[in-house]
CSV table of C-alpha atoms and ligand atoms in Angstrom, one decimal:
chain,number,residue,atom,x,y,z
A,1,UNK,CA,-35.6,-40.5,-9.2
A,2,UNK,CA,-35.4,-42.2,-12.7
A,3,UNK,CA,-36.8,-41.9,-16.2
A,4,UNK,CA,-36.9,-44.2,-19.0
A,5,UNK,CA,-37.4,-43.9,-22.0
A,6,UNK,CA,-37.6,-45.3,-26.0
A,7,UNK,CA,-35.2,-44.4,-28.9
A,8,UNK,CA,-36.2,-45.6,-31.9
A,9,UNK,CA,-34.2,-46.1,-35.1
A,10,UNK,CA,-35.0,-44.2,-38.3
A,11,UNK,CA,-34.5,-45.0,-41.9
A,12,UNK,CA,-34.1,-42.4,-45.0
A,13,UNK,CA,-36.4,-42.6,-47.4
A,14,UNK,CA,-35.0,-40.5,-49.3
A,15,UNK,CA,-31.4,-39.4,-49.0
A,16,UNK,CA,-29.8,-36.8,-51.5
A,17,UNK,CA,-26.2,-35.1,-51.3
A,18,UNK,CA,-26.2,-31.7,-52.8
A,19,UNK,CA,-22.6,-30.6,-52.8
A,20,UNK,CA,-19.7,-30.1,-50.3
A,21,UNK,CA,-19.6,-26.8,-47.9
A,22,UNK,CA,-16.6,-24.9,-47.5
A,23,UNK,CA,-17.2,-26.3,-43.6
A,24,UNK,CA,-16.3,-30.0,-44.5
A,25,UNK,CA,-20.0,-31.1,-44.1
A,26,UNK,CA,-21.9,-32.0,-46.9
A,27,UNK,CA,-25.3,-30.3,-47.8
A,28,UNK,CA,-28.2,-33.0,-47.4
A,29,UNK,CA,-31.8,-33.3,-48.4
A,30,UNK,CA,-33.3,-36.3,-46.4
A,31,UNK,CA,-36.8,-38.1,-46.1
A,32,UNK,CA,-36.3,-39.3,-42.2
A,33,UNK,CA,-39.1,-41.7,-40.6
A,34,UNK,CA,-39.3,-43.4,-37.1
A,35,UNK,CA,-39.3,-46.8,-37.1
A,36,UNK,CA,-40.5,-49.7,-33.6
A,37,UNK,CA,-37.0,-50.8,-33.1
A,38,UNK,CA,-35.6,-48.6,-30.0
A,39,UNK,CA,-32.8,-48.8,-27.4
A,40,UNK,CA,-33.9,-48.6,-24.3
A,41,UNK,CA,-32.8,-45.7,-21.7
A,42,UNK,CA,-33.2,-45.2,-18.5
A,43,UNK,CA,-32.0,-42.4,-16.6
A,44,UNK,CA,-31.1,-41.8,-12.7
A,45,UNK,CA,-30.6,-38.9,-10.5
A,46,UNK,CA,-27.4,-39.2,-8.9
A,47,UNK,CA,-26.8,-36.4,-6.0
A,48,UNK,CA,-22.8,-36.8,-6.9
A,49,UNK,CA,-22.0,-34.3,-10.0
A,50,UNK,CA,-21.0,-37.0,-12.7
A,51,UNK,CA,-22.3,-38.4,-15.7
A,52,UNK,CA,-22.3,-42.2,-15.8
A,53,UNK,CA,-23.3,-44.4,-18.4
A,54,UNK,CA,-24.0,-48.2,-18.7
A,55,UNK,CA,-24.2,-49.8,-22.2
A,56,UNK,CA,-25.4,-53.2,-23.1
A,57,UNK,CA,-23.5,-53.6,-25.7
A,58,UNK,CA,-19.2,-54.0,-24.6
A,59,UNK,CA,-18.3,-52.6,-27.4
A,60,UNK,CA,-20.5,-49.3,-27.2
A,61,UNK,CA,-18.2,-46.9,-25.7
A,62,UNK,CA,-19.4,-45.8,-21.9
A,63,UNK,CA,-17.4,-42.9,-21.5
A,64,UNK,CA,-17.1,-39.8,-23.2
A,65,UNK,CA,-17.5,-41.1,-26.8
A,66,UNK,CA,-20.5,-42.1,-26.2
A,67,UNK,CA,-23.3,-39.6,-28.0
A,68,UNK,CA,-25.5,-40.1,-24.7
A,69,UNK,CA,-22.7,-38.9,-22.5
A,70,UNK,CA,-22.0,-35.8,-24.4
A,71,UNK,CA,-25.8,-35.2,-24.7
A,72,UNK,CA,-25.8,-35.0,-20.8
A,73,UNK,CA,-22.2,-33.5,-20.9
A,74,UNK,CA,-23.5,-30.5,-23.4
A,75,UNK,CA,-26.9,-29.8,-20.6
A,76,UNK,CA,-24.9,-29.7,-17.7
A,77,UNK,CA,-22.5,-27.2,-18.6
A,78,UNK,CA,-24.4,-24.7,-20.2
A,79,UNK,CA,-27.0,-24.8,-17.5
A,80,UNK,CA,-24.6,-25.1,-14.6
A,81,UNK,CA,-25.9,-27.9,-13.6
A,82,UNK,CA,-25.2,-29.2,-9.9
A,83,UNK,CA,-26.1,-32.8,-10.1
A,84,UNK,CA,-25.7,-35.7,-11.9
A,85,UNK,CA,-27.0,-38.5,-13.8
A,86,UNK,CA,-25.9,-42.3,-14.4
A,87,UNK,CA,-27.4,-43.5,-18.0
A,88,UNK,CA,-27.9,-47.0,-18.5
A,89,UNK,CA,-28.5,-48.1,-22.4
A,90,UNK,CA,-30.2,-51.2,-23.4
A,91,UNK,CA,-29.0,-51.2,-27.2
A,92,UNK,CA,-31.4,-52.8,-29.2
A,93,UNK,CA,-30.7,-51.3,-32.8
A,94,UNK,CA,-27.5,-51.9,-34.5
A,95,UNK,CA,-24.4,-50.1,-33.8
A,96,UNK,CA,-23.0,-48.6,-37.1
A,97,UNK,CA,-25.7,-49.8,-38.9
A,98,UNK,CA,-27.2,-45.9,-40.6
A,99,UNK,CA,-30.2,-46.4,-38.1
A,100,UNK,CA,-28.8,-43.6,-36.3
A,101,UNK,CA,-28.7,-45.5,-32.8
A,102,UNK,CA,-26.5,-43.6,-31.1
A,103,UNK,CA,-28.0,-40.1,-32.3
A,104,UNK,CA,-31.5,-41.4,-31.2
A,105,UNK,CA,-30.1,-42.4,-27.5
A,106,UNK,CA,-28.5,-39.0,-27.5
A,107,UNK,CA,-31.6,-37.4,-28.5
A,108,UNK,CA,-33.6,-39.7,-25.8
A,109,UNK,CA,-31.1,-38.6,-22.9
A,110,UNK,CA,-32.1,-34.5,-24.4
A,111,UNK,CA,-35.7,-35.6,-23.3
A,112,UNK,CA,-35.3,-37.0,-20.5
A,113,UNK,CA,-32.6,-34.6,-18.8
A,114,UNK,CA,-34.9,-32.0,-19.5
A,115,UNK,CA,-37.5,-32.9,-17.3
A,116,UNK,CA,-34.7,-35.2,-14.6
A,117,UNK,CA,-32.8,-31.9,-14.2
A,118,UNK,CA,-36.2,-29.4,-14.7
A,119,UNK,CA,-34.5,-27.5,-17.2
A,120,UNK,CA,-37.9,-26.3,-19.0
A,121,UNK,CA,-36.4,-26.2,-22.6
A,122,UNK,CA,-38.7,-26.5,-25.4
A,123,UNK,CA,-38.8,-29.2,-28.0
A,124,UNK,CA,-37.1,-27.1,-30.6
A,125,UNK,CA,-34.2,-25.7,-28.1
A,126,UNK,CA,-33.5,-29.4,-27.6
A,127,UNK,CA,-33.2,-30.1,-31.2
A,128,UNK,CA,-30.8,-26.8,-31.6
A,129,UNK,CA,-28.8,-28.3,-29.3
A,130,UNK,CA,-29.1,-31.4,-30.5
A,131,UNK,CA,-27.3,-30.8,-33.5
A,132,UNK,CA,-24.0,-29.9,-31.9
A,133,UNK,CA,-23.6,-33.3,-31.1
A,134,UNK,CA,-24.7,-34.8,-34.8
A,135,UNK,CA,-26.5,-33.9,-37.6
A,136,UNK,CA,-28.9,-36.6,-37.4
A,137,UNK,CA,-29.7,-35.6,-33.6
A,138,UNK,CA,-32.4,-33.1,-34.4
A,139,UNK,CA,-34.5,-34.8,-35.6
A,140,UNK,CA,-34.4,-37.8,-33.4
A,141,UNK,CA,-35.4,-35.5,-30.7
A,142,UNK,CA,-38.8,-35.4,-32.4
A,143,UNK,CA,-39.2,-38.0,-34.1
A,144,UNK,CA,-42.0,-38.6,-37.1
A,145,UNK,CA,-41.6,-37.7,-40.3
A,146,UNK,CA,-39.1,-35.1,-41.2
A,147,UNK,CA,-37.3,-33.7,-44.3
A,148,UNK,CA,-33.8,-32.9,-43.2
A,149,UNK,CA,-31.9,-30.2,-44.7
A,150,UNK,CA,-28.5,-28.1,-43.9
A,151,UNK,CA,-26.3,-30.9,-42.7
A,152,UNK,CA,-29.1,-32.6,-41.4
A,153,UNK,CA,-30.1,-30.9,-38.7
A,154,UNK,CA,-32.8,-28.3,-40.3
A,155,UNK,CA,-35.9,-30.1,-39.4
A,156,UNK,CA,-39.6,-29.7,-41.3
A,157,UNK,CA,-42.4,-32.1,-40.2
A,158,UNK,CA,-43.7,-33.4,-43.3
A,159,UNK,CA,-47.2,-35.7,-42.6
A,160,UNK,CA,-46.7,-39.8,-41.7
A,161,UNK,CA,-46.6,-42.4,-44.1
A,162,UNK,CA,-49.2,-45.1,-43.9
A,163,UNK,CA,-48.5,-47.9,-41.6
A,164,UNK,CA,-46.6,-50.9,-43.2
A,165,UNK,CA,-44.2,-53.4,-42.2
A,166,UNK,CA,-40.3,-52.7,-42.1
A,167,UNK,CA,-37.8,-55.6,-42.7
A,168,UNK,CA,-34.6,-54.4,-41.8
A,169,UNK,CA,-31.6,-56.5,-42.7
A,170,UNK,CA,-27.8,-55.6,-41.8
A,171,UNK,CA,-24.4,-58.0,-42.5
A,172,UNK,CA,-22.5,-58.4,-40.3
A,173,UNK,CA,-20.3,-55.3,-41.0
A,174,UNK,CA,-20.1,-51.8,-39.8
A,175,UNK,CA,-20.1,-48.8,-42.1
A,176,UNK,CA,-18.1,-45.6,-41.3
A,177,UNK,CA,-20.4,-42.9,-42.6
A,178,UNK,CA,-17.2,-40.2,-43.3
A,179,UNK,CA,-15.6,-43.0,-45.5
A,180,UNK,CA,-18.8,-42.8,-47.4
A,181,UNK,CA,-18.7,-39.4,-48.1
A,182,UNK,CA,-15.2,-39.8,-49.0
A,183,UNK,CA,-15.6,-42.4,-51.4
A,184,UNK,CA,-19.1,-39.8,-52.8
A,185,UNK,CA,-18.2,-38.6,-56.5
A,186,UNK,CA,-20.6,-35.5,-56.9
A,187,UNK,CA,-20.4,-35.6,-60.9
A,188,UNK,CA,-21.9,-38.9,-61.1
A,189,UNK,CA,-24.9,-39.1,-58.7
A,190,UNK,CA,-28.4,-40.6,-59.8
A,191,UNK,CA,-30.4,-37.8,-57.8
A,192,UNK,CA,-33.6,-39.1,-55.9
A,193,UNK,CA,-36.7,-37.0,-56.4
A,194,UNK,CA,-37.7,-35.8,-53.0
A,195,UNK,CA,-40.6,-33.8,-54.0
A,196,UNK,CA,-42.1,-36.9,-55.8
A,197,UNK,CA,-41.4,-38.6,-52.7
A,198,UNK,CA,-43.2,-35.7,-50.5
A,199,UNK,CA,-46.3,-35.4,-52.6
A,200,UNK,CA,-46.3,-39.6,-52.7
A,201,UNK,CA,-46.3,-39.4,-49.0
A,202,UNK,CA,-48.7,-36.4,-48.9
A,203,UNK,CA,-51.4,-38.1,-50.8
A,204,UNK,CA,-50.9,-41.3,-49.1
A,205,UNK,CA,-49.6,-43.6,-52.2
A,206,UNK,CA,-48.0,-46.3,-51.4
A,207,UNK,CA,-47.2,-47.8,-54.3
A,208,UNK,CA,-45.4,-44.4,-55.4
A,209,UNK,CA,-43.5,-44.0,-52.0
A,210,UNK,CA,-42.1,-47.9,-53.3
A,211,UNK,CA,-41.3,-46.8,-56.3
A,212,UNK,CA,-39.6,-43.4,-55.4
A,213,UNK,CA,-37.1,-44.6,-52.7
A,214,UNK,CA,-34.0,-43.4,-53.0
A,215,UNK,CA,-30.4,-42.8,-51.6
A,216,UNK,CA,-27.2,-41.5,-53.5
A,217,UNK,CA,-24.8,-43.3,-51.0
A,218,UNK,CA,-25.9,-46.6,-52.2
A,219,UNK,CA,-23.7,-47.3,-54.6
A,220,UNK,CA,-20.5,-46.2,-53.0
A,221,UNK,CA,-21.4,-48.6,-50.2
A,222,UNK,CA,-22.1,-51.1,-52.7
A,223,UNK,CA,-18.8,-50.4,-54.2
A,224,UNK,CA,-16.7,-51.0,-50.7
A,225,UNK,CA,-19.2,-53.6,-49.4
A,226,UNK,CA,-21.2,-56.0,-52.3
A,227,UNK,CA,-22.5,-58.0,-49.6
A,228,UNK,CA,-24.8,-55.4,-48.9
A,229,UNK,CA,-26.3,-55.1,-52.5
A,230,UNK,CA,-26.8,-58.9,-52.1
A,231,UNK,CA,-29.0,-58.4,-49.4
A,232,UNK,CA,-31.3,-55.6,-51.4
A,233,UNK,CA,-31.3,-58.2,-54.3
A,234,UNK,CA,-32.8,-60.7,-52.1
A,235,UNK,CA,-34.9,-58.6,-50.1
A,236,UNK,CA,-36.3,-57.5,-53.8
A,237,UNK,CA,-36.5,-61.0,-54.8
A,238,UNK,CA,-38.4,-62.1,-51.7
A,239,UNK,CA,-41.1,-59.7,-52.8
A,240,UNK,CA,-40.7,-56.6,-50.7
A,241,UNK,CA,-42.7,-53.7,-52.3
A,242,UNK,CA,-39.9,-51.5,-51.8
A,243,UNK,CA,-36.0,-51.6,-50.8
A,244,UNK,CA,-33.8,-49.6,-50.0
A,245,UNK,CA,-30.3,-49.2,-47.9
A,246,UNK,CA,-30.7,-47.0,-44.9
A,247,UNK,CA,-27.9,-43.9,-44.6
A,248,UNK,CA,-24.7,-44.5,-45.1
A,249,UNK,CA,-25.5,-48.2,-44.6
A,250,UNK,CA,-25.1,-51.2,-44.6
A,251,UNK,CA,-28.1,-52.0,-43.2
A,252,UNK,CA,-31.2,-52.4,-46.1
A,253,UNK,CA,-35.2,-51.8,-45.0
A,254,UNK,CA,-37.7,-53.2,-47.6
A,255,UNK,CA,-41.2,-51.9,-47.0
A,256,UNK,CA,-44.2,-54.1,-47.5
A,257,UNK,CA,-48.0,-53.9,-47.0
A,258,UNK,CA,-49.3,-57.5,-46.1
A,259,UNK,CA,-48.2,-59.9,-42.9
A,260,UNK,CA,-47.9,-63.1,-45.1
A,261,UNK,CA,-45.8,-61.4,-47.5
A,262,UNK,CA,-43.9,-59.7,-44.6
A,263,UNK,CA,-43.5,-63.7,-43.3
A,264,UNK,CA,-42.0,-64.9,-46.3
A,265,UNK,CA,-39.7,-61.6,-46.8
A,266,UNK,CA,-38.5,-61.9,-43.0
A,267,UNK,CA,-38.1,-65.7,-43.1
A,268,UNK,CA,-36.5,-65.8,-46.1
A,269,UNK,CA,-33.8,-63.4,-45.1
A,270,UNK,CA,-32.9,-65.4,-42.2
A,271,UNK,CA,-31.4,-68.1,-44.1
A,272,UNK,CA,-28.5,-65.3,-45.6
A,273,UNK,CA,-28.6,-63.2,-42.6
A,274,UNK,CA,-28.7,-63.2,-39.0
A,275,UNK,CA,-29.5,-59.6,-38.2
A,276,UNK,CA,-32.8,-59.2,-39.4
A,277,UNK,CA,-35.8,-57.4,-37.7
A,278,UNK,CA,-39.8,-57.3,-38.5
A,279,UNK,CA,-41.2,-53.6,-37.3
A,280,UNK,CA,-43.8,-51.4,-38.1
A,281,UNK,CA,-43.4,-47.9,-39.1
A,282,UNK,CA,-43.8,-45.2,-36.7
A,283,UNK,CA,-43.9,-41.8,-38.8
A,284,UNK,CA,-46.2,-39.8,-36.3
A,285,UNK,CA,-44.3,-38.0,-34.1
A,286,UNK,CA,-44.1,-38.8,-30.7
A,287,UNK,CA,-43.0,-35.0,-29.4
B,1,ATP,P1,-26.1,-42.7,-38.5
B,1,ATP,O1,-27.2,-43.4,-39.1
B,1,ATP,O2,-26.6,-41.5,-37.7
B,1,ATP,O3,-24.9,-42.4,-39.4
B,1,ATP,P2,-25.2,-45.2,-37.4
B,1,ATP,O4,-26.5,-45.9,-37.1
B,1,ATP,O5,-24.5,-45.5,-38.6
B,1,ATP,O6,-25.6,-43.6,-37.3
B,1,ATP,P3,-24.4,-45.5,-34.6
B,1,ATP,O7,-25.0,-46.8,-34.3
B,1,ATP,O8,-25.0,-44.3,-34.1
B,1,ATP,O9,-24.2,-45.4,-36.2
B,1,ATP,O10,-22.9,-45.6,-34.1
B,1,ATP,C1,-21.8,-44.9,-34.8
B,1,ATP,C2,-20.6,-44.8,-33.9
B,1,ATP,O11,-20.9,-44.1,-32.7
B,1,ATP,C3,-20.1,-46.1,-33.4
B,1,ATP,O12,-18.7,-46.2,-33.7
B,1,ATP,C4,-20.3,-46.2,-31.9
B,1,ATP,O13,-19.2,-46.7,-31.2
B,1,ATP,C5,-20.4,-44.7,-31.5
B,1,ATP,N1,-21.4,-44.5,-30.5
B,1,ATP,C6,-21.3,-43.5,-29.6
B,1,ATP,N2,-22.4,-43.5,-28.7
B,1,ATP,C7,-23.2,-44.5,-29.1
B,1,ATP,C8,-24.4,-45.1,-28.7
B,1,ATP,N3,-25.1,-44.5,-27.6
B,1,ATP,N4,-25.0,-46.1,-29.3
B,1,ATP,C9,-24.3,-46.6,-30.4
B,1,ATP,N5,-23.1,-46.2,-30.9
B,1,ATP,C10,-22.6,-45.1,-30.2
């Protein structure tokens, strides 16, 4: 028996940092949206009681590390499960690239072990779990349009944004999110307004979801990494109607209405940058 399934990438919106718990985790408020670029999984019964996975990618860890693996690991033991499942990952988004990859595959192999294994959760017990393997899990378990608060992981559907065309853009570096947060001064953050950014979305203005993108851990990654501001200044300069950097980074999305303009954006970026993608936002959610 086998089960395959999507998991797509998101991108923030809107990414806010609040202040530092006595926990070590940082209190978040996040814009989340679901975008068509998704690693592929598929996943197979095995009778033997073992969890193995298969990445694509070599240096995607296939053991333990891997968010999948402890996705499956976290099921089977605290529902006794007897059997076993071997994973196989066609990575499609980019590792370490604040697109949440691994979170979404982890959330993917929630899904899909639910019904391989018949474990009849609901959607939400799968996103409570979920977040015990990482905050951004929760929500990748539904999918859509989400503000994220707590850590991350408290999820509330928020309606979708129009349709439009994603450019996502990454150098070729990756970013560790926890040196991010290191590097965070709380004193000096330019705030984004996410309820400008919820009403923009709930009335359906474009223009004014553009114009009120936001996230505070730009600049720090601009600071450790100005290759990636170059890439927002020419993804501005191309004539995206929007840009931002997604998560911790470093890879940047610019939104933008028409195909010719998403053309020249997408073809233009190609000459600095060899990681680029051409999507379409998916903010209704799928579950
Ligand atoms: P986020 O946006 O949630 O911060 P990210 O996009 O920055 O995530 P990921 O691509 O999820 O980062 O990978 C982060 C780390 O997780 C990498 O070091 C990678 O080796 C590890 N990892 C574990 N499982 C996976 C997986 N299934 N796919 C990709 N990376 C994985």
């Amino acid at each position: 028996m086998k089960i395959s399934l999507k998991a797509p990438a998101k991108i923030n919106l809107s990414l806010d940092v609040l202040h530092k718990r006595e926990d070590g985790f940082h209190e978040v408020e996040m814009i989340m949206t679901t975008v068509d670029l998704a690693d592929r999984i598929e996943l197979t019964l095995l009778e033997e009681n073992q969890i193995k996975v298969d990445v694509s990618e070599g240096f995607v860890p296939n053991d333990h590390r891997n968010l999948a693996y402890q996705a499956a690991k976290l099921l089977k033991d605290r529902f006794n499960v007897g059997k076993g499942v071997l994973i196989s990952i066609k990575k499609n988004i980019p590792v370490s690239a604040g697109l949440a990859g691994g979170s979404s595959d982890a959330a993917a192999t929630l899904r899909g072990l639910n019904e391989l294994w018949d474990l009849q959760l609901t959607i939400d017990e799968l996103a409570i779990l979920g977040a015990q393997i990482g905050s951004d899990v929760s929500f990748c378990v539904y999918g859509g349009t989400a503000l994220a608060t707590g850590r991350g992981e408290k999820i509330k559907h928020i309606s979708a944004p129009s349709p439009c065309w994603v450019i996502l853009a990454k150098p070729p570096i990756g970013v560790s999110t926890a040196e991010v947060y290191r590097n965070l001064k709380l004193d000096h953050l330019e705030h984004p307004n996410i309820n400008n950014m919820i009403s923009a979305i709930d009335n359906n203005d474009y223009q004014l979801i553009c114009s009120q993108l936001g996230n505070v851990l730009e600049s720090v990654t601009f600071k450790l990494y100005p290759q990636v501001q170059r890439i927002k200044e020419q993804m501005e300069r191309f004539g995206a109607d929007g840009v931002l950097m997604s998560g911790s980074g470093p890879t940047v999305f610019g939104l933008v209405k028409h195909e010719s303009r998403m053309l020249r954006v997408y073809n233009g970026l190609r000459g600095f940058c060899n990681d680029v993608h051409a999507v379409r936002l998916m903010g209704e959610r799928y579950y």
